[in-house]
Coordinates of N, CA and C in Angstrom, one line a residue:
Chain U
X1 N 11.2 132.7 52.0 CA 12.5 132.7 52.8 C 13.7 132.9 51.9
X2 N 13.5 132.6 50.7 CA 14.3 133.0 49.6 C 14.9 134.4 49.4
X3 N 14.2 134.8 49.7 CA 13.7 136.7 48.9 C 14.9 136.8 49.8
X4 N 15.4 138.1 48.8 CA 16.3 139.4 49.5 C 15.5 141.0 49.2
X5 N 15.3 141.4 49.9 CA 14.1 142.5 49.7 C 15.2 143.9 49.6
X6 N 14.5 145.0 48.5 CA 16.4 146.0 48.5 C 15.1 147.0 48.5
X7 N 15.9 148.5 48.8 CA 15.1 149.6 49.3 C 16.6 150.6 49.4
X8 N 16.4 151.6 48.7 CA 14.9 152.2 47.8 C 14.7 151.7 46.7
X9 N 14.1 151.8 45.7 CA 13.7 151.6 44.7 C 14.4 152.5 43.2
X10 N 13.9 153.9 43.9 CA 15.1 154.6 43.3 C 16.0 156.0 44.2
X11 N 16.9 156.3 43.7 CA 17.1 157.2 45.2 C 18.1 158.7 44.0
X12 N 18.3 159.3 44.2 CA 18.6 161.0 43.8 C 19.3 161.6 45.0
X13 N 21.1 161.6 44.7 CA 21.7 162.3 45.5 C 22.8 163.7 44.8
X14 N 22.8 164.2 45.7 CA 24.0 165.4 45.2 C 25.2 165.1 45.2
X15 N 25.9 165.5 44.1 CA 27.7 164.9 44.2 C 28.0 165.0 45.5
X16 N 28.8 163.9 45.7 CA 29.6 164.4 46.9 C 28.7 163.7 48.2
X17 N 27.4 163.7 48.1 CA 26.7 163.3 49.2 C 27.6 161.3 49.5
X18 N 26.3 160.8 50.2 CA 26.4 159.5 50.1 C 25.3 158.3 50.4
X19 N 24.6 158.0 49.2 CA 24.1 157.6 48.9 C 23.8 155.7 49.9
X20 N 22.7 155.6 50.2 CA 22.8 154.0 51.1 C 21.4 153.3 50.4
X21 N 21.9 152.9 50.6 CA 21.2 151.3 49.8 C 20.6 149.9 50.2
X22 N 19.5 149.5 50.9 CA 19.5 148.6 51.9 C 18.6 147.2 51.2
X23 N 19.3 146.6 52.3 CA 18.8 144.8 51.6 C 18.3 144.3 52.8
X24 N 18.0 143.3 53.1 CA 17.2 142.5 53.7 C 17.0 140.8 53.6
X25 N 17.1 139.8 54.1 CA 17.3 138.6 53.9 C 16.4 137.9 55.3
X26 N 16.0 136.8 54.9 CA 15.4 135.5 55.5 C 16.2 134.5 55.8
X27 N 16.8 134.3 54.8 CA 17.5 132.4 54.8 C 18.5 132.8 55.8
X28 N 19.1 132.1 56.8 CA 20.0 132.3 57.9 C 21.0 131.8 57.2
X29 N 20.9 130.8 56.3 CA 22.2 130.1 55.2 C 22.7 130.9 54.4
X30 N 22.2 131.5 53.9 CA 23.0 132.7 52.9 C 24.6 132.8 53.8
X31 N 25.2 133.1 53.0 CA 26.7 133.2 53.2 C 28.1 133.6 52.3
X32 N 27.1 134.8 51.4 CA 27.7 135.4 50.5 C 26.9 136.6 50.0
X33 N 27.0 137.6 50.2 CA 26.3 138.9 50.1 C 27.5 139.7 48.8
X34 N 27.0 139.9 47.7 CA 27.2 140.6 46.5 C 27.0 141.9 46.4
X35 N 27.1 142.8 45.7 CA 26.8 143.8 45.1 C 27.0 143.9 43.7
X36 N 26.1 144.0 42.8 CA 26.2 144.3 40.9 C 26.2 146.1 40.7
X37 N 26.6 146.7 40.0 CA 26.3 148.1 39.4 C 26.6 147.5 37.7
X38 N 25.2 148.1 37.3 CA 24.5 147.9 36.0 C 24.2 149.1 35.2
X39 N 25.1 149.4 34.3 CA 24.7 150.8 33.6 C 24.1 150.6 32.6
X40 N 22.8 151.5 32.2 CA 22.2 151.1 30.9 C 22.8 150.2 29.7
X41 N 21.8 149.3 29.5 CA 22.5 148.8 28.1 C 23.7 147.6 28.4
X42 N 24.2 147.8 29.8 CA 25.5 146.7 29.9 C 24.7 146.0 30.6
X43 N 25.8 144.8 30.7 CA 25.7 143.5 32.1 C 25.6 143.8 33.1
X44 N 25.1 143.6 34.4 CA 26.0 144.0 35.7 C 26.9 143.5 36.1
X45 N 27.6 144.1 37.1 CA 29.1 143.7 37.1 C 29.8 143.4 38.6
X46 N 30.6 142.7 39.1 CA 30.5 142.6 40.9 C 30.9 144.1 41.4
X47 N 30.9 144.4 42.2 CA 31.3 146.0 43.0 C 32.2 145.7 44.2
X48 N 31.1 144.8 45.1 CA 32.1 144.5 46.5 C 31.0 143.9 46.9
X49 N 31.5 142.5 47.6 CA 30.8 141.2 48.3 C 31.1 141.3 49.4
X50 N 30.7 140.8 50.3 CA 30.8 140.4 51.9 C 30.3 139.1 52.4
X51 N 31.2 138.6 53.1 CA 30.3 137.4 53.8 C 30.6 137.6 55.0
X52 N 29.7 136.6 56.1 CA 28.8 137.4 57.5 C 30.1 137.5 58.4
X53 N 31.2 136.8 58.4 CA 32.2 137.1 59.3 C 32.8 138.3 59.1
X54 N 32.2 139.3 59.0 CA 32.8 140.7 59.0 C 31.5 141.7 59.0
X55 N 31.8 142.9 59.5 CA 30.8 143.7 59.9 C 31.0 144.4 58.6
X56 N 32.0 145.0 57.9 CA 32.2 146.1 57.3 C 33.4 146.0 56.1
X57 N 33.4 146.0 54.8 CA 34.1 145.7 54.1 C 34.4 147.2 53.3
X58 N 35.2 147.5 52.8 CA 35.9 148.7 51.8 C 36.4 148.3 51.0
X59 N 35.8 149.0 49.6 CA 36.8 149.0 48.6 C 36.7 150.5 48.1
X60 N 38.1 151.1 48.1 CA 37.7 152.5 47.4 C 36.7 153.7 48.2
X61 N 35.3 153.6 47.2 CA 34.7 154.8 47.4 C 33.6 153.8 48.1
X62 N 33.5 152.9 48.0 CA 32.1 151.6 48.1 C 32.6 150.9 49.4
X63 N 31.5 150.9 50.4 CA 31.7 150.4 51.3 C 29.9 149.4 51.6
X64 N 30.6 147.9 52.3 CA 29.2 147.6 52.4 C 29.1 147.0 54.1
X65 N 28.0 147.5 54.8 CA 27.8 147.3 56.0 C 26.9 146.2 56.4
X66 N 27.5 145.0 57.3 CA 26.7 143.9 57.6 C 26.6 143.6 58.7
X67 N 25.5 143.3 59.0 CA 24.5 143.5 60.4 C 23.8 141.8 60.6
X68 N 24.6 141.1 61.4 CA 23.8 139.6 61.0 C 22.9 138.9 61.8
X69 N 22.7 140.1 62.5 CA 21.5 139.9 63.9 C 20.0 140.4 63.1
X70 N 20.5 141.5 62.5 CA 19.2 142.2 62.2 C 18.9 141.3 60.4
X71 N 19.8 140.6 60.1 CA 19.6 140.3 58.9 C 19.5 141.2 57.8
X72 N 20.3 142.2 57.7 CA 20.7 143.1 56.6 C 22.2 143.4 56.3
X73 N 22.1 144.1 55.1 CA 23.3 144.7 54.5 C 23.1 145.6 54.2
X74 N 23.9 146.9 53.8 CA 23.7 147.8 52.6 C 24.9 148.3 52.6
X75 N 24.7 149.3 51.3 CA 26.0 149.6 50.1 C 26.2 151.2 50.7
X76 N 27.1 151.8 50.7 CA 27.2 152.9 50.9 C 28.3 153.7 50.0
X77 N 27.9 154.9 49.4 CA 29.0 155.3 48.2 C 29.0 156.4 48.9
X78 N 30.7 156.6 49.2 CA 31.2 157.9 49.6 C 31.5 158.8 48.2
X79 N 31.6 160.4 48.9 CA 31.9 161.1 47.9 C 31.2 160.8 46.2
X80 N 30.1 160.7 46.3 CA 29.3 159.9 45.2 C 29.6 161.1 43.9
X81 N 29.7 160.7 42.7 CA 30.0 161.3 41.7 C 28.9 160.5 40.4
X82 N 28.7 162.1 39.7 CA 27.8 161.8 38.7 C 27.9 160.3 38.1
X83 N 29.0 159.7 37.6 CA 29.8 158.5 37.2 C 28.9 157.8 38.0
X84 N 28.7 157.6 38.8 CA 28.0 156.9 39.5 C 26.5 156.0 39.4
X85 N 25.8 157.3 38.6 CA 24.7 156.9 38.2 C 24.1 155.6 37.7
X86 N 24.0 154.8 37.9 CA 23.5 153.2 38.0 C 22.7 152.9 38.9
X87 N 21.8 151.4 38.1 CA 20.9 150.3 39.0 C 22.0 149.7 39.4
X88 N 21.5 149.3 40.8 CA 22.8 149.0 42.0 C 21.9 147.8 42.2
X89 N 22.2 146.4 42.3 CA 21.9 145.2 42.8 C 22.4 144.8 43.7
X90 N 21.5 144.4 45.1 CA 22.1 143.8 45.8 C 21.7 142.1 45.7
X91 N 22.4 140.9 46.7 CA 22.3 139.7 46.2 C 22.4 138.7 47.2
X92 N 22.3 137.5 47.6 CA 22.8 136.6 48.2 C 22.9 134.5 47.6
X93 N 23.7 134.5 48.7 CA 23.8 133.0 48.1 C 24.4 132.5 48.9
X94 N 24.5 130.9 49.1 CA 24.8 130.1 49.6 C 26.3 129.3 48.9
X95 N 27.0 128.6 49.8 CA 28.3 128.0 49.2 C 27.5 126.7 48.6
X96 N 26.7 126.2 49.3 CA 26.3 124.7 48.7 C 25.6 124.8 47.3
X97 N 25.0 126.1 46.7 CA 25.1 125.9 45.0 C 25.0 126.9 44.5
X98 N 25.4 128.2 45.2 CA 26.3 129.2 44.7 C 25.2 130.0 43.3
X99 N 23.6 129.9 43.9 CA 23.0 130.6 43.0 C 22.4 131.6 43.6
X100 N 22.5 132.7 42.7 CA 22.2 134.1 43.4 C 20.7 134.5 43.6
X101 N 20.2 135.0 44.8 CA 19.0 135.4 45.2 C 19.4 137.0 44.8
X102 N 18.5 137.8 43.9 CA 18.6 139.2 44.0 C 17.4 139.7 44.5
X103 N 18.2 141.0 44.7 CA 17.2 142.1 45.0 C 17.0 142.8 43.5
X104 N 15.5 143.4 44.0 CA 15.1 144.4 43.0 C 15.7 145.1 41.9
X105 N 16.8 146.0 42.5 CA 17.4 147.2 42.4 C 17.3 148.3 42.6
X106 N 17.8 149.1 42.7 CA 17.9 150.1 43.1 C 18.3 151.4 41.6
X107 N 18.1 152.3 41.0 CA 18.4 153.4 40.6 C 18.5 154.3 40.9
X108 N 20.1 154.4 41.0 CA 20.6 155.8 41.6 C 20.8 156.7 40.6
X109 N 20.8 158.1 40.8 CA 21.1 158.9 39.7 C 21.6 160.3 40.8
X110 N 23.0 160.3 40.7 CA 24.1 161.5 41.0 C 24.2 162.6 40.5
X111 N 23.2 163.9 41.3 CA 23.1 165.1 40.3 C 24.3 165.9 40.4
X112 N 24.9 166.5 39.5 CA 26.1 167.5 39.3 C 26.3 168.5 40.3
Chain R
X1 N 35.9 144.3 30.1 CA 35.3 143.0 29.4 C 35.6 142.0 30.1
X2 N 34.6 140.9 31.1 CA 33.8 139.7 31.7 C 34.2 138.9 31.2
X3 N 35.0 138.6 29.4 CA 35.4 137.2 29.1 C 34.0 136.6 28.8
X4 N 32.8 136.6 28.7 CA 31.7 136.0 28.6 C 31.3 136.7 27.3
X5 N 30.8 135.8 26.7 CA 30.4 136.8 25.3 C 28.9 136.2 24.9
X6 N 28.2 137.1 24.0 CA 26.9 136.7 24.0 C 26.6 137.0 21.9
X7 N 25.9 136.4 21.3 CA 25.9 136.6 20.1 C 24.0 136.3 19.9
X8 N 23.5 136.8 19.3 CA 24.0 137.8 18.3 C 23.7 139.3 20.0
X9 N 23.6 140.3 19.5 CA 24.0 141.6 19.8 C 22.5 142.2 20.2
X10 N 22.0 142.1 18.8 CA 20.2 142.7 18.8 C 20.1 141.3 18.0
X11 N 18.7 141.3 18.3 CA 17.7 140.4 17.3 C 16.2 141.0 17.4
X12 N 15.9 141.1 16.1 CA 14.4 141.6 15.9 C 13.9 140.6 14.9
X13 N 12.4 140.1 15.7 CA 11.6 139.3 15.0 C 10.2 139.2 15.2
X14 N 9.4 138.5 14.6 CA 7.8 139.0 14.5 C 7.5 137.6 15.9
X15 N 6.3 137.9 16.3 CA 5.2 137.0 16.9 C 5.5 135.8 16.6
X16 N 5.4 135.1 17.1 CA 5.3 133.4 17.0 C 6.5 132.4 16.1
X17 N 7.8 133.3 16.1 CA 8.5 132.6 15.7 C 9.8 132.1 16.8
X18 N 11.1 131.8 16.1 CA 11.6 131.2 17.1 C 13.3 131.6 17.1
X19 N 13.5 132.1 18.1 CA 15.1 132.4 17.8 C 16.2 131.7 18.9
X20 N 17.2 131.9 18.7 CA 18.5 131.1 19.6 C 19.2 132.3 20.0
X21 N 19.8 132.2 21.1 CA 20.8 132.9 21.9 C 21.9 132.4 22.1
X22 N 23.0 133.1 22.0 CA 24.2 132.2 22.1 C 24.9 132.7 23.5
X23 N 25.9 131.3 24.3 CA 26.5 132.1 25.2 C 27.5 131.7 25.4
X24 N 29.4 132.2 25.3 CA 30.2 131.6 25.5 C 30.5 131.8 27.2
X25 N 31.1 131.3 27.7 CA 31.4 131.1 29.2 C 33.0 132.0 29.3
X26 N 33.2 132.6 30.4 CA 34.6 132.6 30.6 C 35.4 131.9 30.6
X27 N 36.8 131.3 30.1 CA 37.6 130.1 29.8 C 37.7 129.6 31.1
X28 N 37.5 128.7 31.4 CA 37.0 127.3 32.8 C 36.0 127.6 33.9
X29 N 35.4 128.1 33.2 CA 34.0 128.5 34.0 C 33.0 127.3 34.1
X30 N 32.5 126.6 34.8 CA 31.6 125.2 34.3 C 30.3 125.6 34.8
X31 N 29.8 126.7 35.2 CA 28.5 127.3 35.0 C 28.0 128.6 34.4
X32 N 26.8 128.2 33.5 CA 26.4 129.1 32.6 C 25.2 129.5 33.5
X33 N 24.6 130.9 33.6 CA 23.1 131.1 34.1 C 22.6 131.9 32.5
X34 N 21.1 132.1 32.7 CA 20.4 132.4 32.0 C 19.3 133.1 32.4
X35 N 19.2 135.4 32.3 CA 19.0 135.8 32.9 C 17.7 136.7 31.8
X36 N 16.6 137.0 32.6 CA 15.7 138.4 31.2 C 15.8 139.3 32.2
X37 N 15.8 140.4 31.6 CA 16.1 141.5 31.9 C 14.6 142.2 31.1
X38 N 13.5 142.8 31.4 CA 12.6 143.5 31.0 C 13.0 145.2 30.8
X39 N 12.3 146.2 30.4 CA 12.7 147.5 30.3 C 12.6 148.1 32.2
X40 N 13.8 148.5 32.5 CA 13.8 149.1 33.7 C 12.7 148.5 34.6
X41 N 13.5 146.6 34.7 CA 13.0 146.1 35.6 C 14.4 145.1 36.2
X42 N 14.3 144.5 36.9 CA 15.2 143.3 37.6 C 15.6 142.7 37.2
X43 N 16.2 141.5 37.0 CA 16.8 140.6 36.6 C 16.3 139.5 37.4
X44 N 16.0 138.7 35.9 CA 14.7 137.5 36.2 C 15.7 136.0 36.0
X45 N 16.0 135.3 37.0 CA 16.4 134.0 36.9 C 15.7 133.2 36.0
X46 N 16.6 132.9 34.8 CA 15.9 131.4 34.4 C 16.3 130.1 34.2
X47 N 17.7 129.8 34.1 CA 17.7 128.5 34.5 C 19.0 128.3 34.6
X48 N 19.9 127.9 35.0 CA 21.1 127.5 35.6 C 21.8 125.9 35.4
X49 N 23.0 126.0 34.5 CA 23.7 124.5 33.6 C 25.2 124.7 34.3
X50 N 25.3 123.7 34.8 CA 26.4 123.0 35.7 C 27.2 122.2 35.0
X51 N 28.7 122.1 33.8 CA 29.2 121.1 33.4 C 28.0 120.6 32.4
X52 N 27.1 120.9 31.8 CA 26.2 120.2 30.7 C 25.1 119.7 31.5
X53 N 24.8 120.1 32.8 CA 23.4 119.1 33.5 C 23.1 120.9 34.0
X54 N 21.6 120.7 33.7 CA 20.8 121.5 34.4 C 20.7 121.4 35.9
X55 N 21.1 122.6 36.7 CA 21.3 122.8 38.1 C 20.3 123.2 38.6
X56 N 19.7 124.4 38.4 CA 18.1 124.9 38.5 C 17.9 125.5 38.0
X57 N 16.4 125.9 38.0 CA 15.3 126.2 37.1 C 14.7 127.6 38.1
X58 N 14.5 128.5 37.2 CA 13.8 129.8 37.4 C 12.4 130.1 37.0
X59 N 11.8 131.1 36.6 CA 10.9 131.4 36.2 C 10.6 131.3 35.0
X60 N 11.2 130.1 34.5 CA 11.4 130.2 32.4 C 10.4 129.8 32.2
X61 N 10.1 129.9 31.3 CA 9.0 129.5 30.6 C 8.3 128.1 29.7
X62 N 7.7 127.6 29.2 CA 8.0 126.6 28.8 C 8.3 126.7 27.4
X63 N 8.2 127.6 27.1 CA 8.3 128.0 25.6 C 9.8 128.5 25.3
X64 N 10.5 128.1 26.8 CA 12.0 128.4 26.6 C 12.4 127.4 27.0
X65 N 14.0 126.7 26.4 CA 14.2 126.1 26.5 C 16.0 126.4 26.7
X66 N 17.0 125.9 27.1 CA 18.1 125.9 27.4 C 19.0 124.8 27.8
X67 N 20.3 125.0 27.0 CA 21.3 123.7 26.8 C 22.7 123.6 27.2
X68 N 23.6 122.9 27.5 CA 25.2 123.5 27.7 C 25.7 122.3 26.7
X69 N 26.3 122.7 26.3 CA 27.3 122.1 25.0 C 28.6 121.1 25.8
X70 N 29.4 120.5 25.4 CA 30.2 119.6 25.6 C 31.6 120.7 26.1
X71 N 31.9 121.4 24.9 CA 32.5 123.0 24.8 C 32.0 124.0 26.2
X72 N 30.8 123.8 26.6 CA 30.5 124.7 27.7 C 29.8 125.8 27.3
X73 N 29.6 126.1 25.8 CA 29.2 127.4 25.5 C 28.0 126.9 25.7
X74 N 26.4 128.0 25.6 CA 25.0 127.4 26.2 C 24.3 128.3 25.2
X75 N 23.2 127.5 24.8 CA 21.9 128.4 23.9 C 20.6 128.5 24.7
X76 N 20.0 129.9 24.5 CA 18.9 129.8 24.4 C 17.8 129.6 23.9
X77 N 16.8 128.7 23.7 CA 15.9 128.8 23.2 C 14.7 129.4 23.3
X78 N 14.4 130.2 22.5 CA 12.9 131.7 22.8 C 11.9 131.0 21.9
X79 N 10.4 130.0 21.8 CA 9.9 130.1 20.6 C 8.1 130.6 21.0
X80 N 7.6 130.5 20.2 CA 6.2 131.0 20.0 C 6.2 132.3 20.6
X81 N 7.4 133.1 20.1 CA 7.2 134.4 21.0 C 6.3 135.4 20.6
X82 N 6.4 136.3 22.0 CA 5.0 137.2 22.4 C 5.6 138.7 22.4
X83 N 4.6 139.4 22.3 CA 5.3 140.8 22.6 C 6.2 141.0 24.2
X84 N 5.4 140.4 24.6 CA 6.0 140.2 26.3 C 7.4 139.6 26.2
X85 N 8.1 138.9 25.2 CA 9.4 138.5 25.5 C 10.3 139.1 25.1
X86 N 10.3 140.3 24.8 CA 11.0 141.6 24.3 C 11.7 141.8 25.6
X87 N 12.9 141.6 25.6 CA 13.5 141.9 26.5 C 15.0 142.0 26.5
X88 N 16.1 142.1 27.7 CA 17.3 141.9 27.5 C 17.8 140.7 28.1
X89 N 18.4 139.7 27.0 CA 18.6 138.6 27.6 C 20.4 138.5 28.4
X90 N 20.7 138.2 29.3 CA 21.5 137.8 29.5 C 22.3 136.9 30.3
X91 N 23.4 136.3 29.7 CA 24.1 134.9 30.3 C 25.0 135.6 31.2
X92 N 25.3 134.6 32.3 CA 26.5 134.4 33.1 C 27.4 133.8 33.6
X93 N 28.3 133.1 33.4 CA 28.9 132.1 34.1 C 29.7 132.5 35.5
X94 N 30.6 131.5 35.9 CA 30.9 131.1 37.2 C 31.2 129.9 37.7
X95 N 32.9 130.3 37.9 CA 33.8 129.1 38.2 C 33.4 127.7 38.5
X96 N 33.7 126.6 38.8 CA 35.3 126.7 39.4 C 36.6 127.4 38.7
X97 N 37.2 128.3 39.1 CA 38.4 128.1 38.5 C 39.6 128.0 39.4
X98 N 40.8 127.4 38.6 CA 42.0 127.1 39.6 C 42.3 128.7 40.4
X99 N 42.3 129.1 41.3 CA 43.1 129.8 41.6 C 42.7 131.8 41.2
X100 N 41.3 131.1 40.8 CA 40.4 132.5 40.5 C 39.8 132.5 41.7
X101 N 38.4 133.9 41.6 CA 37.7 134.4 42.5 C 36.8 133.5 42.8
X102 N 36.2 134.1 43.9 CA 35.1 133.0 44.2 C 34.0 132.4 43.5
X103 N 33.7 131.1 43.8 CA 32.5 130.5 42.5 C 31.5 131.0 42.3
X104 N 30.8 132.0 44.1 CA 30.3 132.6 43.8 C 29.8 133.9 42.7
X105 N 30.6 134.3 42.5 CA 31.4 135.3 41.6 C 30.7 135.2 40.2
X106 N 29.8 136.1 39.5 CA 28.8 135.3 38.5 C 29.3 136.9 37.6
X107 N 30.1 136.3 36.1 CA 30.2 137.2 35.3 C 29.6 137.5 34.2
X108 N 28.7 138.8 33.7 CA 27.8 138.9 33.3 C 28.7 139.2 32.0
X109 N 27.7 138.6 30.6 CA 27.8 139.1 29.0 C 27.5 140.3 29.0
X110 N 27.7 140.6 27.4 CA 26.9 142.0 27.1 C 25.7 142.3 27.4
X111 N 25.2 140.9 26.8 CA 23.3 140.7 26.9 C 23.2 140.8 24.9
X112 N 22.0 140.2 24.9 CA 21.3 140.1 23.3 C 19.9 140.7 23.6
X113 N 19.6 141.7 23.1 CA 18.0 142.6 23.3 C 17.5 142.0 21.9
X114 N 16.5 141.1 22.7 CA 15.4 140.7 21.6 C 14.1 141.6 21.7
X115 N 13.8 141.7 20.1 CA 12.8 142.5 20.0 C 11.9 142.0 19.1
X116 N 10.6 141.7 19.6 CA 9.4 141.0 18.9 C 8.4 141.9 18.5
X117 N 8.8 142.0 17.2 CA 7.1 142.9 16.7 C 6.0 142.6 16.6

């Protein structure tokens, strides 16, 4: 009931396309939905979070879609650019101790 | 740059010895986590220090151990290591802070890539 389950595993788009990224969750407590992008070699780093009082959050090119009937999320990158290229984590957690459940990841890779 | 810093950078060392990881926190951060990172795999929870008290526990090992300092900064301990513990280690902290982002909000180091021959 822990698990956050993420899909695809790895994914290959064309500039410009838009790339989606899907999660999945159990715990009905969760109450903070993350996103990491992790480029080789670095840390990952936050992108854009959501929590369930909202369907749809924006930032920029990164938008994350939340569904809290079906118990999912996912990341969606507009206008995707090579730059882009990164393992994408998605995540969840609770307020009461604020430790993160991840997903897999994901490897995207943005062809020219 | 996360404000979280991690020392040393690389470490290479043989079989069965024993090394330390260092991890500074973001300034008033009162939690550190403690994360492996394998080659083009996930990120592996290992144990989580709250204010100097251990909060939870992940998949560590016993042969690892981990501490938070009075200071807040946190070590890792790696010993009798295996070829299997070659990996990228890295810390994270996460608030409270006055007037910062959410606690949830977990800022990653560079990471320290240990490499066991």
């Amino acid at each position: 009931q822990q698990q956050v389950k993420q899909s695809p595993q790895s994914l290959i788009v064309q500039k410009g396309g838009i790339p989606i990224i899907n999660c999945a969750y159990e715990n009905t407590a969760f109450d903070y939905f993350p996103w990491y992008q992790q480029f080789p070699g670095k840390g990952p780093a936050l992108l854009i979070a959501i929590r369930p009082d909202v369907s749809e959050k924006k930032e920029g090119r990164f938008t994350i879609s939340f569904n809290k009937s079906a118990k999912q999320f996912s990341l969606h990158i507009m206008d995707s650019q090579p730059g882009d290229s990164a393992t994408y984590f998605c995540a969840a957690s609770m307020d009461s101790n604020y430790q993160l459940i991840w997903g897999a990841g994901t490897k995207l890779i943005i062809k020219p | 740059d996360s404000g979280v810093t991690q020392t040393p950078k690389h470490l290479i060392t043989a079989t069965g010895q024993r090394v330390t990881l260092r991890c500074s926190p973001r300034s008033g951060d009162l939690s550190v986590y403690w994360y492996q990172q394998s080659l083009d795999q996930g990120l592996q929870f290992l144990i989580q220090y709250y204010n100097g008290e251990e909060r939870a526990k992940g998949n560590i090992l016993e042969r690892f151990s981990a501490q938070q300092f009075p200071d807040l900064h946190s070590e890792l301990n790696l010993s009798s290591l295996e070829l299997g513990d070659s990996a990228l280690y890295f810390c994270a902290s996460s608030g409270p802070t006055a007037g910062g982002p959410s606690v949830n909000e977990q800022f990653f180091g560079p990471g320290t890539r240990l490499t066991v021959l």
